[in-house]
Amino acid sequence: MKDPVCDMEVQEPPKVKTKWQGKTYGFCSAGCLAKFQADPGKYVDAHKSVKISNIKALYTCPMHSEVVQEGPGSCPKCGMALEPKDISASPENQEYKDMSRRFWAGLFLSLPIIFLAMSEILSGKPLEKFLSMRLVNWIQFIFVTPVVLWTGYPFFERGALSVVRRSLNMFSLIALGVGVSYVYSVVALLFPELFPDAFKGHGGQVPVYFEAAAAITVLVLLGQVLELKARTQTSDAMRALLNLAPKMARIIQPGGAETDILLENIKRGDKLRIRPGEKIPTDGVVLEGASSIDESMVTGESIPVEKIKGSKVVGGTVNGTGSLVMEAERVGSDTLLSQIVHMVREAQRSRAPIQRLADTVAGYFVPLVILVAIVTFIIWALLGPQPRMVYAFVNAVAVLIIACPCALGLATPMSIMVGVGRGAAAGVLIKNAEALEIFQKVDTLIFDKTGTLTEGKPKLVSMYPVEGISENDLLHLAGSLERGSEHPLAQAIVKGAESKNVRFSETKDFKSITGKGVMGSVDGRNVVFGNQKWVEELGISLSRFTAKADELRKDGQTVMFLADKNRALGILGVSDSIKPSTLEAVQLLHKEGLKLIMATGDNQVTADAVARKLGIDEVRAGILPEKKGEIVKELQIKGHLVAMAGDGVNDAPALAQANVGIAMGSGTDVAMESAGVTLVKGDLRGIAKARKLSRATMRNIRENLFFAFIYNVLGVPVAAGILYPFFGILLSPIIASAAMSFSSISVVGNALRLRRFRI
């Protein structure tokens, strides 16, 4: 489907879509807005007149990915600020800027309050010579009011919304603790005569806690700023990846003239000139020239990759000293860079199964904490020392503040966010948090052979025709048939024939049988071309070629048979070289304790030859594509956790069936969509990297959950005053708020360690 305004393709349904004036829009690759009706993909019209800036972008919660709304706001579940779904939609984190501004203003106004409050315990009490205690309280009131009501306004807003939405969260406790401290102190300042003697301290004064309200607000703001900064750094890393693509490209016009155009104006099929040292503007294929290209920003590998005519190039990578002419194949949101960023962002928002534990606890936690605070107040009011009500009030507020579950809410998402970003930097794309969690437990790994263990670029190396038929005749018949197939082996036959200048004929009645071969009529002659089992099933004897075929297979070649309706005409051997990194990858995976299985449609002898070279534990040969999924299911029934690695369309069902699917970045889009992990470079060593990353991330999550749980388990009883009867120790609300902020900071800091993890 094309946008009628600019003639550019509009995806159906659109990958990127937003809402404006109640209607859903999708973006075409030129940036126009294509309107869609309720029926996804039903095209109505397009509008260039609508400016993208007038449309509210979609925002989502980093902790609850199911929460999506137009424009910024707060999450109805956890109260956290929403962030743009599209990483490029907001170049700056406005929430981080706003919280930073509130923090510094609150800190500036709170310092005098803390100083005045502490004057009572200073040696000699110097302020009492100049100021009465009542005047000191009034000065604190003047300073604390903007701290609580302006800098702390977001906490009260979100706390109130949590009550309205019946979803109590950390902001419920913060708003309650700060609000009670402030309101109590204001009433004590303005109407001290309302309070009975149980509230009055030494000298008959009703104590105020303006300093507690101010300190709690500022310390919570500090925790929010540090957390938002960590999230911003992760987003900035993804945004920097998008910005790797140059802003301009040099296009070669049909007449040969060269001009510079904006990147967004590049269309599929455009010819582009890449000069030495320039960045590749978009994904495509080299038409002319040769050079080495630095792909480290995409694959994580620092060694430049040689590119010649026919080589694929990736947008954002850096050209070396050579000059290239390329054809644009993927533009806009379809480029690998854009897909990487999209996949990483989606994975960072996904929820790991382990998070269910934190969610379950958090669901009961806030109401339980409020109950504990009420019980604490009652016990101290009845049994505490004088002034009992003051002790009851202070300890109840301390319980509310120290038990704030923000560390619990951050424990899993922060580790997932950082871990997924670290994997992307190393060329390992994690599709969702569930795959990241499960991968550490996988005990069996199944490989496809072609394109996974091997280069996926087979070459014709052997030809043995029957007597009376030349090699060119053999290639003519086989090549004419295989021109209609997209299978890598078919392309090897066609290219081998072309290299010998063999001319092809039109094939009639062409038919392809998946996993077996092809048949058709060439020059009026009915011929079949495929594997031994299938050709023999058709009733054609292959005995004269059996010995030679076994010899080629032992050498690792894939053998295919050509025959007409009467007899075998010859065999062709195709060899697909093993990737240089595969042997090292297999050794690394064996060290990880994985059982390795190769599932291939190749003959048993050929498969065994490859397995012996690599040291693979088990071989399943002669497997039709649809049977790979059955092998995965069979192992799962036996209790194994199975990962499947593949690169083709025919691998997609098995990738989806596996506990973790692993796709080669050099493979098909269908395979990558079905997989939980994608190796950008298609290097199997990336599987070992993903395994190490999975273990490190899950260990980090468990550490964070331990910090959060142990902090609350120990902190709440101490704040309630359990140590007072034995040691005379009480926890002030200020210390409680500092401890609460420290717990969040410790979780964020621990998660950020993953950025330096070596994989």
PDB file of N, CA and C in Angstrom, residues 657-695:
ATOM      1  N   GLN A 657       8.607 -22.264  19.024  1.00  0.00           N
ATOM      2  CA  GLN A 657       8.301 -23.362  19.937  1.00  0.00           C
ATOM      3  C   GLN A 657       9.319 -23.455  21.069  1.00  0.00           C
ATOM      4  N   ALA A 658      10.573 -23.096  20.794  1.00  0.00           N
ATOM      5  CA  ALA A 658      11.642 -23.235  21.785  1.00  0.00           C
ATOM      6  C   ALA A 658      11.393 -22.325  22.986  1.00  0.00           C
ATOM      7  N   ASN A 659      11.970 -22.697  24.121  1.00  0.00           N
ATOM      8  CA  ASN A 659      11.887 -21.831  25.297  1.00  0.00           C
ATOM      9  C   ASN A 659      12.563 -20.497  25.024  1.00  0.00           C
ATOM     10  N   VAL A 660      13.670 -20.555  24.259  1.00  0.00           N
ATOM     11  CA  VAL A 660      14.339 -19.339  23.789  1.00  0.00           C
ATOM     12  C   VAL A 660      14.742 -19.556  22.339  1.00  0.00           C
ATOM     13  N   GLY A 661      14.240 -18.728  21.434  1.00  0.00           N
ATOM     14  CA  GLY A 661      14.644 -18.779  20.030  1.00  0.00           C
ATOM     15  C   GLY A 661      15.789 -17.821  19.792  1.00  0.00           C
ATOM     16  N   ILE A 662      16.779 -18.258  19.009  1.00  0.00           N
ATOM     17  CA  ILE A 662      17.955 -17.421  18.721  1.00  0.00           C
ATOM     18  C   ILE A 662      18.073 -17.278  17.215  1.00  0.00           C
ATOM     19  N   ALA A 663      17.967 -16.059  16.713  1.00  0.00           N
ATOM     20  CA  ALA A 663      18.024 -15.817  15.275  1.00  0.00           C
ATOM     21  C   ALA A 663      19.348 -15.167  14.899  1.00  0.00           C
ATOM     22  N   MET A 664      19.843 -15.518  13.719  1.00  0.00           N
ATOM     23  CA  MET A 664      21.027 -14.881  13.184  1.00  0.00           C
ATOM     24  C   MET A 664      20.628 -13.537  12.555  1.00  0.00           C
ATOM     25  N   GLY A 665      21.344 -12.474  12.869  1.00  0.00           N
ATOM     26  CA  GLY A 665      21.023 -11.162  12.301  1.00  0.00           C
ATOM     27  C   GLY A 665      21.182 -11.125  10.800  1.00  0.00           C
ATOM     28  N   SER A 666      21.928 -12.092  10.267  1.00  0.00           N
ATOM     29  CA  SER A 666      22.115 -12.173   8.818  1.00  0.00           C
ATOM     30  C   SER A 666      20.993 -12.960   8.159  1.00  0.00           C
ATOM     31  N   GLY A 667      20.031 -13.430   8.964  1.00  0.00           N
ATOM     32  CA  GLY A 667      18.958 -14.264   8.435  1.00  0.00           C
ATOM     33  C   GLY A 667      17.732 -13.473   8.024  1.00  0.00           C
ATOM     34  N   THR A 668      16.578 -14.131   8.033  1.00  0.00           N
ATOM     35  CA  THR A 668      15.347 -13.514   7.547  1.00  0.00           C
ATOM     36  C   THR A 668      14.626 -12.765   8.662  1.00  0.00           C
ATOM     37  N   ASP A 669      13.786 -11.801   8.251  1.00  0.00           N
ATOM     38  CA  ASP A 669      12.999 -11.035   9.219  1.00  0.00           C
ATOM     39  C   ASP A 669      12.040 -11.935   9.985  1.00  0.00           C
ATOM     40  N   VAL A 670      11.497 -12.955   9.301  1.00  0.00           N
ATOM     41  CA  VAL A 670      10.551 -13.865   9.942  1.00  0.00           C
ATOM     42  C   VAL A 670      11.230 -14.592  11.099  1.00  0.00           C
ATOM     43  N   ALA A 671      12.455 -15.048  10.876  1.00  0.00           N
ATOM     44  CA  ALA A 671      13.194 -15.743  11.934  1.00  0.00           C
ATOM     45  C   ALA A 671      13.435 -14.810  13.117  1.00  0.00           C
ATOM     46  N   MET A 672      13.815 -13.566  12.838  1.00  0.00           N
ATOM     47  CA  MET A 672      14.096 -12.622  13.919  1.00  0.00           C
ATOM     48  C   MET A 672      12.836 -12.263  14.699  1.00  0.00           C
ATOM     49  N   GLU A 673      11.691 -12.183  14.008  1.00  0.00           N
ATOM     50  CA  GLU A 673      10.426 -11.901  14.692  1.00  0.00           C
ATOM     51  C   GLU A 673      10.036 -13.043  15.620  1.00  0.00           C
ATOM     52  N   SER A 674      10.400 -14.275  15.254  1.00  0.00           N
ATOM     53  CA  SER A 674      10.010 -15.451  16.034  1.00  0.00           C
ATOM     54  C   SER A 674      10.948 -15.703  17.204  1.00  0.00           C
ATOM     55  N   ALA A 675      12.104 -15.076  17.205  1.00  0.00           N
ATOM     56  CA  ALA A 675      13.140 -15.380  18.190  1.00  0.00           C
ATOM     57  C   ALA A 675      13.091 -14.432  19.375  1.00  0.00           C
ATOM     58  N   GLY A 676      13.600 -14.913  20.530  1.00  0.00           N
ATOM     59  CA  GLY A 676      13.721 -14.068  21.713  1.00  0.00           C
ATOM     60  C   GLY A 676      15.056 -13.372  21.774  1.00  0.00           C
ATOM     61  N   VAL A 677      16.052 -13.915  21.047  1.00  0.00           N
ATOM     62  CA  VAL A 677      17.393 -13.336  21.006  1.00  0.00           C
ATOM     63  C   VAL A 677      17.836 -13.261  19.554  1.00  0.00           C
ATOM     64  N   THR A 678      18.419 -12.146  19.162  1.00  0.00           N
ATOM     65  CA  THR A 678      18.968 -11.995  17.811  1.00  0.00           C
ATOM     66  C   THR A 678      20.445 -11.643  17.911  1.00  0.00           C
ATOM     67  N   LEU A 679      21.275 -12.385  17.177  1.00  0.00           N
ATOM     68  CA  LEU A 679      22.709 -12.100  17.119  1.00  0.00           C
ATOM     69  C   LEU A 679      22.955 -11.243  15.887  1.00  0.00           C
ATOM     70  N   VAL A 680      23.243  -9.968  16.102  1.00  0.00           N
ATOM     71  CA  VAL A 680      23.331  -9.011  14.999  1.00  0.00           C
ATOM     72  C   VAL A 680      24.299  -9.474  13.928  1.00  0.00           C
ATOM     73  N   LYS A 681      25.451  -9.976  14.353  1.00  0.00           N
ATOM     74  CA  LYS A 681      26.476 -10.373  13.388  1.00  0.00           C
ATOM     75  C   LYS A 681      26.284 -11.805  12.896  1.00  0.00           C
ATOM     76  N   GLY A 682      25.391 -12.561  13.526  1.00  0.00           N
ATOM     77  CA  GLY A 682      25.225 -13.961  13.143  1.00  0.00           C
ATOM     78  C   GLY A 682      26.359 -14.824  13.638  1.00  0.00           C
ATOM     79  N   ASP A 683      27.104 -14.343  14.648  1.00  0.00           N
ATOM     80  CA  ASP A 683      28.246 -15.067  15.206  1.00  0.00           C
ATOM     81  C   ASP A 683      27.762 -15.878  16.408  1.00  0.00           C
ATOM     82  N   LEU A 684      27.957 -17.204  16.361  1.00  0.00           N
ATOM     83  CA  LEU A 684      27.453 -18.074  17.424  1.00  0.00           C
ATOM     84  C   LEU A 684      28.114 -17.822  18.769  1.00  0.00           C
ATOM     85  N   ARG A 685      29.259 -17.147  18.785  1.00  0.00           N
ATOM     86  CA  ARG A 685      29.846 -16.789  20.076  1.00  0.00           C
ATOM     87  C   ARG A 685      28.916 -15.856  20.844  1.00  0.00           C
ATOM     88  N   GLY A 686      28.020 -15.204  20.095  1.00  0.00           N
ATOM     89  CA  GLY A 686      27.039 -14.333  20.735  1.00  0.00           C
ATOM     90  C   GLY A 686      26.097 -15.096  21.646  1.00  0.00           C
ATOM     91  N   ILE A 687      25.895 -16.413  21.382  1.00  0.00           N
ATOM     92  CA  ILE A 687      25.039 -17.221  22.248  1.00  0.00           C
ATOM     93  C   ILE A 687      25.675 -17.337  23.629  1.00  0.00           C
ATOM     94  N   ALA A 688      26.990 -17.567  23.650  1.00  0.00           N
ATOM     95  CA  ALA A 688      27.699 -17.628  24.932  1.00  0.00           C
ATOM     96  C   ALA A 688      27.635 -16.274  25.639  1.00  0.00           C
ATOM     97  N   LYS A 689      27.723 -15.188  24.857  1.00  0.00           N
ATOM     98  CA  LYS A 689      27.606 -13.848  25.445  1.00  0.00           C
ATOM     99  C   LYS A 689      26.219 -13.645  26.054  1.00  0.00           C
ATOM    100  N   ALA A 690      25.195 -14.072  25.312  1.00  0.00           N
ATOM    101  CA  ALA A 690      23.824 -13.918  25.803  1.00  0.00           C
ATOM    102  C   ALA A 690      23.616 -14.733  27.077  1.00  0.00           C
ATOM    103  N   ARG A 691      24.221 -15.910  27.123  1.00  0.00           N
ATOM    104  CA  ARG A 691      24.110 -16.771  28.308  1.00  0.00           C
ATOM    105  C   ARG A 691      24.759 -16.096  29.519  1.00  0.00           C
ATOM    106  N   LYS A 692      25.949 -15.542  29.330  1.00  0.00           N
ATOM    107  CA  LYS A 692      26.635 -14.850  30.421  1.00  0.00           C
ATOM    108  C   LYS A 692      25.845 -13.626  30.867  1.00  0.00           C
ATOM    109  N   LEU A 693      25.297 -12.897  29.887  1.00  0.00           N
ATOM    110  CA  LEU A 693      24.503 -11.711  30.210  1.00  0.00           C
ATOM    111  C   LEU A 693      23.250 -12.098  30.995  1.00  0.00           C
ATOM    112  N   SER A 694      22.612 -13.192  30.601  1.00  0.00           N
ATOM    113  CA  SER A 694      21.422 -13.667  31.298  1.00  0.00           C
ATOM    114  C   SER A 694      21.745 -13.975  32.758  1.00  0.00           C
ATOM    115  N   ARG A 695      22.838 -14.698  32.975  1.00  0.00           N
ATOM    116  CA  ARG A 695      23.218 -15.042  34.352  1.00  0.00           C
ATOM    117  C   ARG A 695      23.530 -13.793  35.172  1.00  0.00           C
TER     118      ARG A 695
END
